[in-house]
PDB file of C-alpha atoms in Angstrom:
ATOM      1  CA  MET A   1     -59.857 116.700  17.391  1.00  0.00           C
ATOM      2  CA  HIS A   2     -63.378 117.267  18.620  1.00  0.00           C
ATOM      3  CA  VAL A   3     -65.876 114.541  17.786  1.00  0.00           C
ATOM      4  CA  THR A   4     -69.348 116.047  17.516  1.00  0.00           C
ATOM      5  CA  HIS A   5     -70.976 113.153  15.712  1.00  0.00           C
ATOM      6  CA  LEU A   6     -69.935 109.703  14.681  1.00  0.00           C
ATOM      7  CA  TYR A   7     -70.852 108.615  11.224  1.00  0.00           C
ATOM      8  CA  ALA A   8     -69.094 105.498  10.096  1.00  0.00           C
ATOM      9  CA  PRO A   9     -67.772 105.523   6.549  1.00  0.00           C
ATOM     10  CA  VAL A  10     -67.917 102.146   4.855  1.00  0.00           C
ATOM     11  CA  ALA A  11     -64.139 101.838   5.259  1.00  0.00           C
ATOM     12  CA  TRP A  12     -64.483 101.721   9.076  1.00  0.00           C
ATOM     13  CA  VAL A  13     -67.291  99.158   9.404  1.00  0.00           C
ATOM     14  CA  CYS A  14     -66.858  95.394   9.747  1.00  0.00           C
ATOM     15  CA  GLN A  15     -68.762  93.641   6.975  1.00  0.00           C
ATOM     16  CA  VAL A  16     -69.583  90.616   9.143  1.00  0.00           C
ATOM     17  CA  CYS A  17     -70.725  91.985  12.504  1.00  0.00           C
ATOM     18  CA  GLY A  18     -71.215  95.685  11.699  1.00  0.00           C
ATOM     19  CA  LYS A  19     -68.773  96.898  14.348  1.00  0.00           C
ATOM     20  CA  LYS A  20     -68.033 100.600  13.831  1.00  0.00           C
ATOM     21  CA  PRO A  21     -66.150 103.441  15.545  1.00  0.00           C
ATOM     22  CA  VAL A  22     -67.325 104.646  18.953  1.00  0.00           C
ATOM     23  CA  ALA A  23     -66.637 107.914  20.775  1.00  0.00           C
ATOM     24  CA  GLY A  24     -64.717 108.021  24.017  1.00  0.00           C
ATOM     25  CA  ARG A  25     -62.546 110.250  26.139  1.00  0.00           C
ATOM     26  CA  ASP A  26     -58.886 110.202  27.056  1.00  0.00           C
ATOM     27  CA  ARG A  27     -58.159 110.970  30.695  1.00  0.00           C
ATOM     28  CA  SER A  28     -54.811 112.339  31.818  1.00  0.00           C
ATOM     29  CA  HIS A  29     -53.366 111.823  35.290  1.00  0.00           C
ATOM     30  CA  SER A  30     -54.883 115.149  36.348  1.00  0.00           C
ATOM     31  CA  MET A  31     -58.288 113.890  35.092  1.00  0.00           C
ATOM     32  CA  ARG A  32     -58.501 116.403  32.233  1.00  0.00           C
ATOM     33  CA  GLN A  33     -60.411 114.910  29.345  1.00  0.00           C
ATOM     34  CA  SER A  34     -60.081 115.085  25.607  1.00  0.00           C
ATOM     35  CA  HIS A  35     -62.262 113.491  22.965  1.00  0.00           C
ATOM     36  CA  ARG A  36     -61.108 110.528  20.957  1.00  0.00           C
ATOM     37  CA  SER A  37     -62.588 108.044  18.542  1.00  0.00           C
ATOM     38  CA  ILE A  38     -61.984 104.314  18.970  1.00  0.00           C
ATOM     39  CA  ARG A  39     -61.938 102.400  15.687  1.00  0.00           C
ATOM     40  CA  PRO A  40     -62.221  98.627  15.236  1.00  0.00           C
ATOM     41  CA  ASN A  41     -59.144  96.690  14.128  1.00  0.00           C
ATOM     42  CA  LEU A  42     -60.126  95.942  10.524  1.00  0.00           C
ATOM     43  CA  GLN A  43     -58.175  93.634   8.232  1.00  0.00           C
ATOM     44  CA  SER A  44     -58.575  92.952   4.517  1.00  0.00           C
ATOM     45  CA  TYR A  45     -60.105  89.534   3.885  1.00  0.00           C
ATOM     46  CA  LYS A  46     -61.500  88.215   0.575  1.00  0.00           C
ATOM     47  CA  ASN A  47     -62.524  91.498  -1.080  1.00  0.00           C
ATOM     48  CA  GLY A  48     -63.725  93.119   2.136  1.00  0.00           C
ATOM     49  CA  LYS A  49     -62.736  94.375   5.557  1.00  0.00           C
ATOM     50  CA  ILE A  50     -63.594  92.474   8.727  1.00  0.00           C
ATOM     51  CA  CYS A  51     -62.592  92.938  12.355  1.00  0.00           C
ATOM     52  CA  THR A  52     -60.047  90.649  13.970  1.00  0.00           C
ATOM     53  CA  ARG A  53     -62.663  89.071  16.238  1.00  0.00           C
ATOM     54  CA  CYS A  54     -64.681  87.917  13.218  1.00  0.00           C
ATOM     55  CA  LEU A  55     -61.481  86.817  11.492  1.00  0.00           C
ATOM     56  CA  ARG A  56     -60.662  84.555  14.442  1.00  0.00           C
ATOM     57  CA  THR A  57     -64.169  83.111  14.419  1.00  0.00           C
ATOM     58  CA  LEU A  58     -64.094  82.443  10.669  1.00  0.00           C
ATOM     59  CA  LYS A  59     -60.723  80.706  10.912  1.00  0.00           C
ATOM     60  CA  ARG A  60     -61.986  78.562  13.788  1.00  0.00           C
ATOM     61  CA  LYS A  61     -65.096  77.549  11.804  1.00  0.00           C
ATOM     62  CA  THR A  62     -63.114  76.691   8.665  1.00  0.00           C
ATOM     63  CA  ASN A  63     -60.672  74.552  10.696  1.00  0.00           C
ATOM     64  CA  ALA A  64     -63.579  72.691  12.325  1.00  0.00           C
ATOM     65  CA  ASN A  65     -65.084  71.918   8.910  1.00  0.00           C
ATOM     66  CA  THR A  66     -61.861  70.473   7.520  1.00  0.00           C
ATOM     67  CA  VAL A  67     -61.333  68.041  10.429  1.00  0.00           C
TER      68      VAL A  67
END
């Protein structure tokens, strides 16, 4: 898979922080490279998709408000 451009469909973007896929390269032991795309770890949360980092932050804030 050759990545020539990175456009981020709505399904791959965090709705809280806007994190989206980035382009990178895989390196083998012989230092040959191949293109790859690194996508954020998105989870469904209240009618949307957010990354796990934002999910942790939201849970921490909601626990602080209940105490």
